[in-house]
Tab-separated table of C-alpha atoms in Angstrom:
chain	number	residue	atom	x	y	z
S	1	UNK	CA	54.614	29.991	5.894
S	2	UNK	CA	51.269	28.667	4.625
S	3	UNK	CA	51.409	27.057	1.185
S	4	UNK	CA	49.367	28.559	-1.639
S	5	UNK	CA	47.652	27.060	-4.695
S	6	UNK	CA	46.244	28.751	-7.797
S	7	UNK	CA	43.263	26.893	-9.328
S	8	UNK	CA	42.260	27.626	-12.932
S	9	UNK	CA	38.834	26.054	-13.476
S	10	UNK	CA	37.127	26.451	-16.838
S	11	UNK	CA	33.339	26.732	-17.010
S	12	UNK	CA	30.595	28.333	-19.064
S	13	UNK	CA	27.479	27.687	-21.138
S	14	UNK	CA	29.367	25.587	-23.696
S	15	UNK	CA	31.687	23.927	-21.189
S	16	UNK	CA	29.414	23.289	-18.241
S	17	UNK	CA	30.277	23.194	-14.549
S	18	UNK	CA	31.978	19.810	-14.187
S	19	UNK	CA	35.512	21.188	-14.304
S	20	UNK	CA	34.716	23.794	-11.682
S	21	UNK	CA	32.875	21.516	-9.280
S	22	UNK	CA	35.612	18.890	-9.136
S	23	UNK	CA	38.374	21.468	-8.699
S	24	UNK	CA	36.418	22.927	-5.784
S	25	UNK	CA	36.281	19.470	-4.188
S	26	UNK	CA	40.065	19.271	-4.548
S	27	UNK	CA	40.505	22.831	-3.289
S	28	UNK	CA	38.513	21.957	-0.160
S	29	UNK	CA	40.777	18.952	0.459
S	30	UNK	CA	43.875	21.093	-0.064
S	31	UNK	CA	42.514	23.654	2.378
S	32	UNK	CA	42.116	20.890	4.951
S	33	UNK	CA	45.850	20.158	4.723
S	34	UNK	CA	46.814	23.791	5.146
S	35	UNK	CA	46.956	25.102	1.569
S	36	UNK	CA	45.396	28.482	0.718
S	37	UNK	CA	43.510	28.160	-2.590
S	38	UNK	CA	42.735	30.992	-5.021
S	39	UNK	CA	40.023	30.041	-7.552
S	40	UNK	CA	39.987	31.590	-11.033
S	41	UNK	CA	37.183	31.101	-13.593
S	42	UNK	CA	36.524	32.832	-16.961
S	43	UNK	CA	34.060	35.676	-17.415
S	44	UNK	CA	32.938	35.379	-13.770
S	45	UNK	CA	31.067	32.176	-14.726
S	46	UNK	CA	30.507	30.072	-11.649
S	47	UNK	CA	31.453	32.835	-9.218
S	48	UNK	CA	28.472	32.093	-6.967
S	49	UNK	CA	29.401	28.413	-6.809
S	50	UNK	CA	32.962	29.324	-5.836
S	51	UNK	CA	31.659	31.487	-3.007
S	52	UNK	CA	29.259	28.770	-1.839
S	53	UNK	CA	32.301	26.563	-1.267
S	54	UNK	CA	33.794	29.297	0.900
S	55	UNK	CA	36.437	30.553	-1.528
S	56	UNK	CA	37.073	34.000	-2.944
S	57	UNK	CA	36.520	34.192	-6.699
S	58	UNK	CA	39.045	35.684	-9.107
S	59	UNK	CA	38.555	36.501	-12.802
S	60	UNK	CA	40.490	34.354	-15.273
S	61	UNK	CA	43.393	36.614	-16.357
S	62	UNK	CA	43.811	37.625	-19.980
S	63	UNK	CA	47.548	37.094	-19.668
S	64	UNK	CA	48.233	33.732	-18.051
S	65	UNK	CA	51.880	34.652	-17.588
S	66	UNK	CA	50.917	37.260	-14.991
S	67	UNK	CA	49.438	34.962	-12.360
S	68	UNK	CA	50.738	35.473	-8.826
S	69	UNK	CA	53.452	33.114	-7.636
S	70	UNK	CA	52.319	30.084	-5.640
S	71	UNK	CA	53.520	26.671	-4.572
S	72	UNK	CA	51.006	24.799	-6.746
S	73	UNK	CA	48.925	25.533	-9.816
S	74	UNK	CA	46.002	23.221	-10.649
S	75	UNK	CA	44.389	23.549	-14.080
S	76	UNK	CA	41.186	22.014	-15.399
S	77	UNK	CA	40.642	23.274	-18.932
S	78	UNK	CA	40.892	22.051	-22.521
S	79	UNK	CA	41.821	25.454	-23.930
S	80	UNK	CA	45.106	26.368	-22.275
S	81	UNK	CA	47.980	26.984	-24.731
S	82	UNK	CA	50.271	23.958	-24.788
S	83	UNK	CA	53.434	25.908	-23.981
S	84	UNK	CA	52.061	27.901	-21.039
S	85	UNK	CA	53.196	25.190	-18.620
S	86	UNK	CA	56.803	25.856	-19.634
S	87	UNK	CA	56.315	29.561	-18.892
S	88	UNK	CA	54.908	28.675	-15.462
S	89	UNK	CA	58.040	26.798	-14.372
S	90	UNK	CA	59.413	29.957	-12.740
S	91	UNK	CA	56.102	30.783	-10.976
S	92	UNK	CA	55.100	27.449	-9.428
S	93	UNK	CA	56.887	24.602	-7.692
S	94	UNK	CA	54.302	22.066	-8.842
S	95	UNK	CA	52.226	22.211	-12.042
S	96	UNK	CA	49.139	19.975	-11.908
S	97	UNK	CA	46.572	19.225	-14.615
S	98	UNK	CA	43.230	17.470	-14.319
S	99	UNK	CA	43.185	15.770	-17.710
S	100	UNK	CA	40.409	13.448	-18.959
S	101	UNK	CA	41.732	12.675	-22.420
S	102	UNK	CA	45.510	12.350	-22.308
S	103	UNK	CA	46.605	15.033	-24.757
S	104	UNK	CA	46.245	18.372	-22.984
S	105	UNK	CA	49.130	18.515	-20.557
S	106	UNK	CA	52.540	17.515	-21.889
S	107	UNK	CA	54.699	19.671	-19.598
S	108	UNK	CA	53.113	19.197	-16.175
S	109	UNK	CA	54.481	17.600	-13.036
S	110	UNK	CA	51.292	15.762	-12.040
S	111	UNK	CA	48.218	14.536	-13.946
S	112	UNK	CA	44.948	13.703	-12.184
S	113	UNK	CA	42.279	11.563	-13.820
S	114	UNK	CA	39.724	10.044	-11.451
S	115	UNK	CA	37.285	8.934	-14.160
S	116	UNK	CA	35.940	5.395	-14.301
S	117	UNK	CA	37.762	4.908	-17.604
S	118	UNK	CA	41.034	6.547	-16.515
S	119	UNK	CA	43.115	3.377	-16.755
S	120	UNK	CA	42.282	3.176	-20.478
S	121	UNK	CA	43.940	6.514	-21.265
S	122	UNK	CA	47.514	6.434	-22.524
S	123	UNK	CA	49.602	9.325	-21.247
S	124	UNK	CA	52.422	8.615	-23.693
S	125	UNK	CA	53.415	12.291	-23.836
S	126	UNK	CA	53.803	12.473	-20.072
S	127	UNK	CA	56.747	10.220	-19.352
S	128	UNK	CA	58.046	12.687	-16.756
S	129	UNK	CA	54.691	13.334	-15.090
S	130	UNK	CA	53.443	11.630	-11.961
S	131	UNK	CA	50.045	10.032	-12.642
S	132	UNK	CA	47.193	9.998	-10.128
S	133	UNK	CA	44.902	7.883	-12.267
S	134	UNK	CA	41.891	5.763	-11.344
S	135	UNK	CA	38.796	5.798	-9.180
S	136	UNK	CA	40.780	6.104	-5.946
S	137	UNK	CA	41.478	9.673	-7.078
S	138	UNK	CA	37.897	10.588	-8.024
S	139	UNK	CA	37.129	14.164	-7.025
S	140	UNK	CA	33.702	13.639	-5.438
S	141	UNK	CA	32.253	15.296	-2.372
S	142	UNK	CA	32.388	12.701	0.458
S	143	UNK	CA	28.768	13.462	1.376
S	144	UNK	CA	27.508	11.527	-1.653
S	145	UNK	CA	28.927	8.264	-0.335
S	146	UNK	CA	26.677	8.238	2.724
S	147	UNK	CA	23.442	8.533	0.787
S	148	UNK	CA	23.010	4.920	-0.324
S	149	UNK	CA	22.506	3.412	3.130
S	150	UNK	CA	20.288	6.247	4.311
S	151	UNK	CA	18.212	6.855	1.192
S	152	UNK	CA	14.559	7.553	1.823
S	153	UNK	CA	12.441	4.861	0.147
S	154	UNK	CA	8.934	5.994	-0.653
S	155	UNK	CA	6.061	4.176	-2.302
S	156	UNK	CA	6.033	6.962	-4.888
S	157	UNK	CA	9.031	6.809	-7.222
S	158	UNK	CA	11.088	9.974	-7.652
S	159	UNK	CA	13.343	10.696	-10.640
S	160	UNK	CA	16.209	13.188	-10.698
S	161	UNK	CA	16.946	14.584	-14.180
S	162	UNK	CA	20.128	16.566	-14.801
S	163	UNK	CA	22.067	17.004	-18.021
S	164	UNK	CA	24.784	19.191	-16.545
S	165	UNK	CA	25.938	22.761	-16.823
S	166	UNK	CA	25.461	22.988	-20.589
S	167	UNK	CA	21.726	22.218	-20.460
S	168	UNK	CA	19.340	25.162	-20.470
S	169	UNK	CA	16.405	22.767	-20.187
S	170	UNK	CA	16.377	21.501	-23.756
S	171	UNK	CA	17.198	17.934	-22.721
S	172	UNK	CA	15.763	17.768	-19.215
S	173	UNK	CA	12.283	19.062	-20.081
S	174	UNK	CA	11.986	16.669	-23.036
S	175	UNK	CA	12.679	13.698	-20.749
S	176	UNK	CA	10.300	15.038	-18.087
S	177	UNK	CA	7.506	15.340	-20.650
S	178	UNK	CA	7.984	11.756	-21.841
S	179	UNK	CA	8.013	10.429	-18.259
S	180	UNK	CA	4.942	12.364	-17.127
S	181	UNK	CA	2.994	11.036	-20.114
S	182	UNK	CA	3.761	7.439	-19.113
S	183	UNK	CA	3.809	7.413	-15.288
S	184	UNK	CA	0.722	8.545	-13.374
S	185	UNK	CA	2.378	8.783	-9.954
S	186	UNK	CA	5.979	9.637	-10.762
S	187	UNK	CA	7.572	12.668	-9.052
S	188	UNK	CA	10.340	14.497	-10.911
S	189	UNK	CA	13.127	16.841	-9.804
S	190	UNK	CA	14.505	18.596	-12.867
S	191	UNK	CA	17.835	20.466	-12.798
S	192	UNK	CA	18.584	23.318	-15.183
S	193	UNK	CA	22.055	24.848	-15.353
S	194	UNK	CA	22.428	28.044	-13.280
S	195	UNK	CA	24.590	29.425	-16.106
S	196	UNK	CA	21.416	30.208	-18.078
S	197	UNK	CA	19.109	33.032	-17.024
S	198	UNK	CA	16.277	31.738	-19.232
S	199	UNK	CA	14.965	28.184	-19.213
S	200	UNK	CA	14.252	26.365	-22.464
S	201	UNK	CA	10.938	24.739	-21.624
S	202	UNK	CA	9.843	24.224	-25.211
S	203	UNK	CA	6.791	22.232	-24.111
S	204	UNK	CA	5.596	24.762	-21.543
S	205	UNK	CA	5.446	21.990	-18.960
S	206	UNK	CA	3.904	22.900	-15.632
S	207	UNK	CA	2.896	19.970	-13.502
S	208	UNK	CA	2.214	19.450	-9.769
S	209	UNK	CA	4.597	16.470	-9.753
S	210	UNK	CA	7.431	18.381	-11.456
S	211	UNK	CA	9.852	20.552	-9.460
S	212	UNK	CA	12.321	22.665	-11.439
S	213	UNK	CA	15.617	23.559	-9.710
S	214	UNK	CA	17.627	26.314	-11.326
S	215	UNK	CA	19.903	27.880	-8.723
S	216	UNK	CA	22.536	25.421	-7.474
S	217	UNK	CA	20.217	23.045	-5.589
S	218	UNK	CA	21.413	20.718	-2.847
S	219	UNK	CA	22.304	17.666	-4.942
S	220	UNK	CA	23.071	15.546	-1.896
S	221	UNK	CA	19.544	16.100	-0.611
S	222	UNK	CA	17.948	15.504	-4.032
S	223	UNK	CA	19.864	12.283	-4.567
S	224	UNK	CA	18.875	11.161	-1.098
S	225	UNK	CA	15.213	11.412	-2.105
S	226	UNK	CA	15.598	10.021	-5.632
S	227	UNK	CA	14.856	6.529	-6.894
S	228	UNK	CA	16.594	7.038	-10.261
S	229	UNK	CA	18.991	9.437	-11.982
S	230	UNK	CA	18.652	10.287	-15.680
S	231	UNK	CA	21.293	12.417	-17.350
S	232	UNK	CA	24.537	12.769	-19.218
S	233	UNK	CA	27.675	10.764	-18.402
S	234	UNK	CA	29.441	13.570	-16.567
S	235	UNK	CA	30.268	14.514	-13.017
S	236	UNK	CA	26.702	14.116	-11.757
S	237	UNK	CA	26.692	10.501	-12.940
S	238	UNK	CA	29.778	9.774	-10.806
S	239	UNK	CA	28.032	11.381	-7.836
S	240	UNK	CA	24.977	9.187	-8.502
S	241	UNK	CA	27.230	6.130	-8.559
S	242	UNK	CA	28.779	7.157	-5.249
S	243	UNK	CA	25.245	7.577	-3.876
S	244	UNK	CA	24.360	4.066	-5.149
S	245	UNK	CA	21.529	5.573	-7.157
S	246	UNK	CA	20.254	3.587	-10.180
S	247	UNK	CA	20.704	5.502	-13.408
S	248	UNK	CA	19.914	5.808	-17.100
S	249	UNK	CA	22.662	7.562	-19.049
S	250	UNK	CA	22.176	9.552	-22.248
S	251	UNK	CA	25.048	10.682	-24.455
S	252	UNK	CA	24.638	14.282	-25.633
S	253	UNK	CA	28.203	15.110	-26.753
S	254	UNK	CA	30.961	13.312	-28.652
S	255	UNK	CA	33.484	13.675	-25.826
S	256	UNK	CA	31.240	11.416	-23.716
S	257	UNK	CA	31.809	8.420	-25.999
S	258	UNK	CA	34.574	6.863	-23.912
S	259	UNK	CA	32.384	6.852	-20.779
S	260	UNK	CA	29.466	5.396	-22.715
S	261	UNK	CA	31.644	2.631	-24.166
S	262	UNK	CA	32.847	1.610	-20.704
S	263	UNK	CA	29.300	1.580	-19.290
S	264	UNK	CA	28.071	-0.530	-22.198
S	265	UNK	CA	30.670	-3.189	-21.386
S	266	UNK	CA	28.963	-3.653	-18.025
S	267	UNK	CA	25.452	-3.659	-19.548
S	268	UNK	CA	24.517	-0.395	-17.868
S	269	UNK	CA	21.411	1.343	-19.296
S	270	UNK	CA	22.919	3.740	-21.840
S	271	UNK	CA	21.505	5.653	-24.815
S	272	UNK	CA	23.773	6.928	-27.578
S	273	UNK	CA	20.922	8.850	-29.208
S	274	UNK	CA	18.568	11.308	-27.526
S	275	UNK	CA	15.215	9.499	-27.777
S	276	UNK	CA	12.941	10.735	-24.943
S	277	UNK	CA	10.177	8.121	-25.391
S	278	UNK	CA	12.633	5.204	-25.432
S	279	UNK	CA	14.495	6.685	-22.467
S	280	UNK	CA	11.235	6.977	-20.523
S	281	UNK	CA	10.418	3.320	-21.206
S	282	UNK	CA	13.877	2.240	-20.015
S	283	UNK	CA	13.464	4.408	-16.896
S	284	UNK	CA	10.185	2.617	-16.117
S	285	UNK	CA	11.918	-0.741	-16.440
S	286	UNK	CA	14.777	0.269	-14.160
S	287	UNK	CA	12.371	1.636	-11.556
S	288	UNK	CA	10.441	-1.629	-11.538
S	289	UNK	CA	13.535	-3.752	-10.911
S	290	UNK	CA	15.819	-4.135	-7.929
S	291	UNK	CA	19.196	-3.767	-9.581
S	292	UNK	CA	22.624	-4.385	-8.104
S	293	UNK	CA	24.719	-1.218	-7.784
S	294	UNK	CA	26.919	-0.401	-10.762
S	295	UNK	CA	30.242	-2.278	-10.420
S	296	UNK	CA	32.133	1.013	-10.438
S	297	UNK	CA	30.587	1.916	-7.074
S	298	UNK	CA	32.982	-0.450	-5.314
S	299	UNK	CA	35.983	1.252	-6.918
S	300	UNK	CA	35.071	4.831	-6.034
S	301	UNK	CA	36.743	6.237	-2.954
S	302	UNK	CA	35.189	8.777	-0.603
S	303	UNK	CA	38.785	9.820	0.156
S	304	UNK	CA	39.626	10.555	-3.481
S	305	UNK	CA	40.206	14.277	-3.022
S	306	UNK	CA	42.102	13.671	0.227
S	307	UNK	CA	44.295	11.122	-1.543
S	308	UNK	CA	45.137	13.666	-4.238
S	309	UNK	CA	45.777	16.485	-1.756
S	310	UNK	CA	48.165	14.364	0.309
S	311	UNK	CA	50.064	13.271	-2.788
S	312	UNK	CA	50.428	16.841	-4.039
S	313	UNK	CA	51.818	18.015	-0.714
S	314	UNK	CA	54.234	15.095	-0.771
S	315	UNK	CA	55.415	16.003	-4.298
S	316	UNK	CA	56.330	19.550	-3.320
S	317	UNK	CA	60.096	20.089	-3.063
S	318	UNK	CA	61.404	20.805	0.430
């Protein structure tokens, strides 16, 4: 009988899309090894993205004790009640949590953390959990890893700006304005979260060298054309690293501090305050230099999701 996995992926205007996108990468890898995956998100947020990956979307249940039985449950959320994993012991053979911070999953069988800082997290409350920790378990679409060698290099520089699923344009348009005021020939691709129906273009920017992408654009294609990525230190940054794309990182939330601290150790261009003019100047400097790829690029694995999927199948009881 085919194995089944339930995936609970949190997302929304305040949470963003990072949790959902990486669980979908894992779900695709699980599907490849014969596991049927059912994807649940809250309030139908992200339903279109789920369908684009080829999965059927299910609404996040009000009562988490009434999920259907399955072999595996994978959760990616900061707001699950701490004792729900104990309740799930009779529903699932393997309870898995994607956990970035080390304090959200004390009763799970497996913890996944593929972040560049994962080895710094102490999972002291998870002495009985198997840990899939480190860049070899990064949940990144393999397509991003082939971009670096085949990137289109044009005389005109092209910047990709994306501040993730929580940005309605507030951050991205401010950076675009500062760049357009400084660079006469720069071309910009600006990403606004599809979770917002209205864009916050406070400056009313309309420019022939500015393209605004609002509805789940092809990030692989955009990164293939880009000369630089500017954005928050989230999932898109890891994709940019995999694509060997130079970047300027801007912290916009407190939970991004650990990533920023790690990047600063390696002298990566990082801003802890949102200062559009200063960010634009740094972007100009990065564009004018031929920089070596970020050292984390060598650690990232294009087989990260496959590595996780194989391990999870191996952990299932016979």
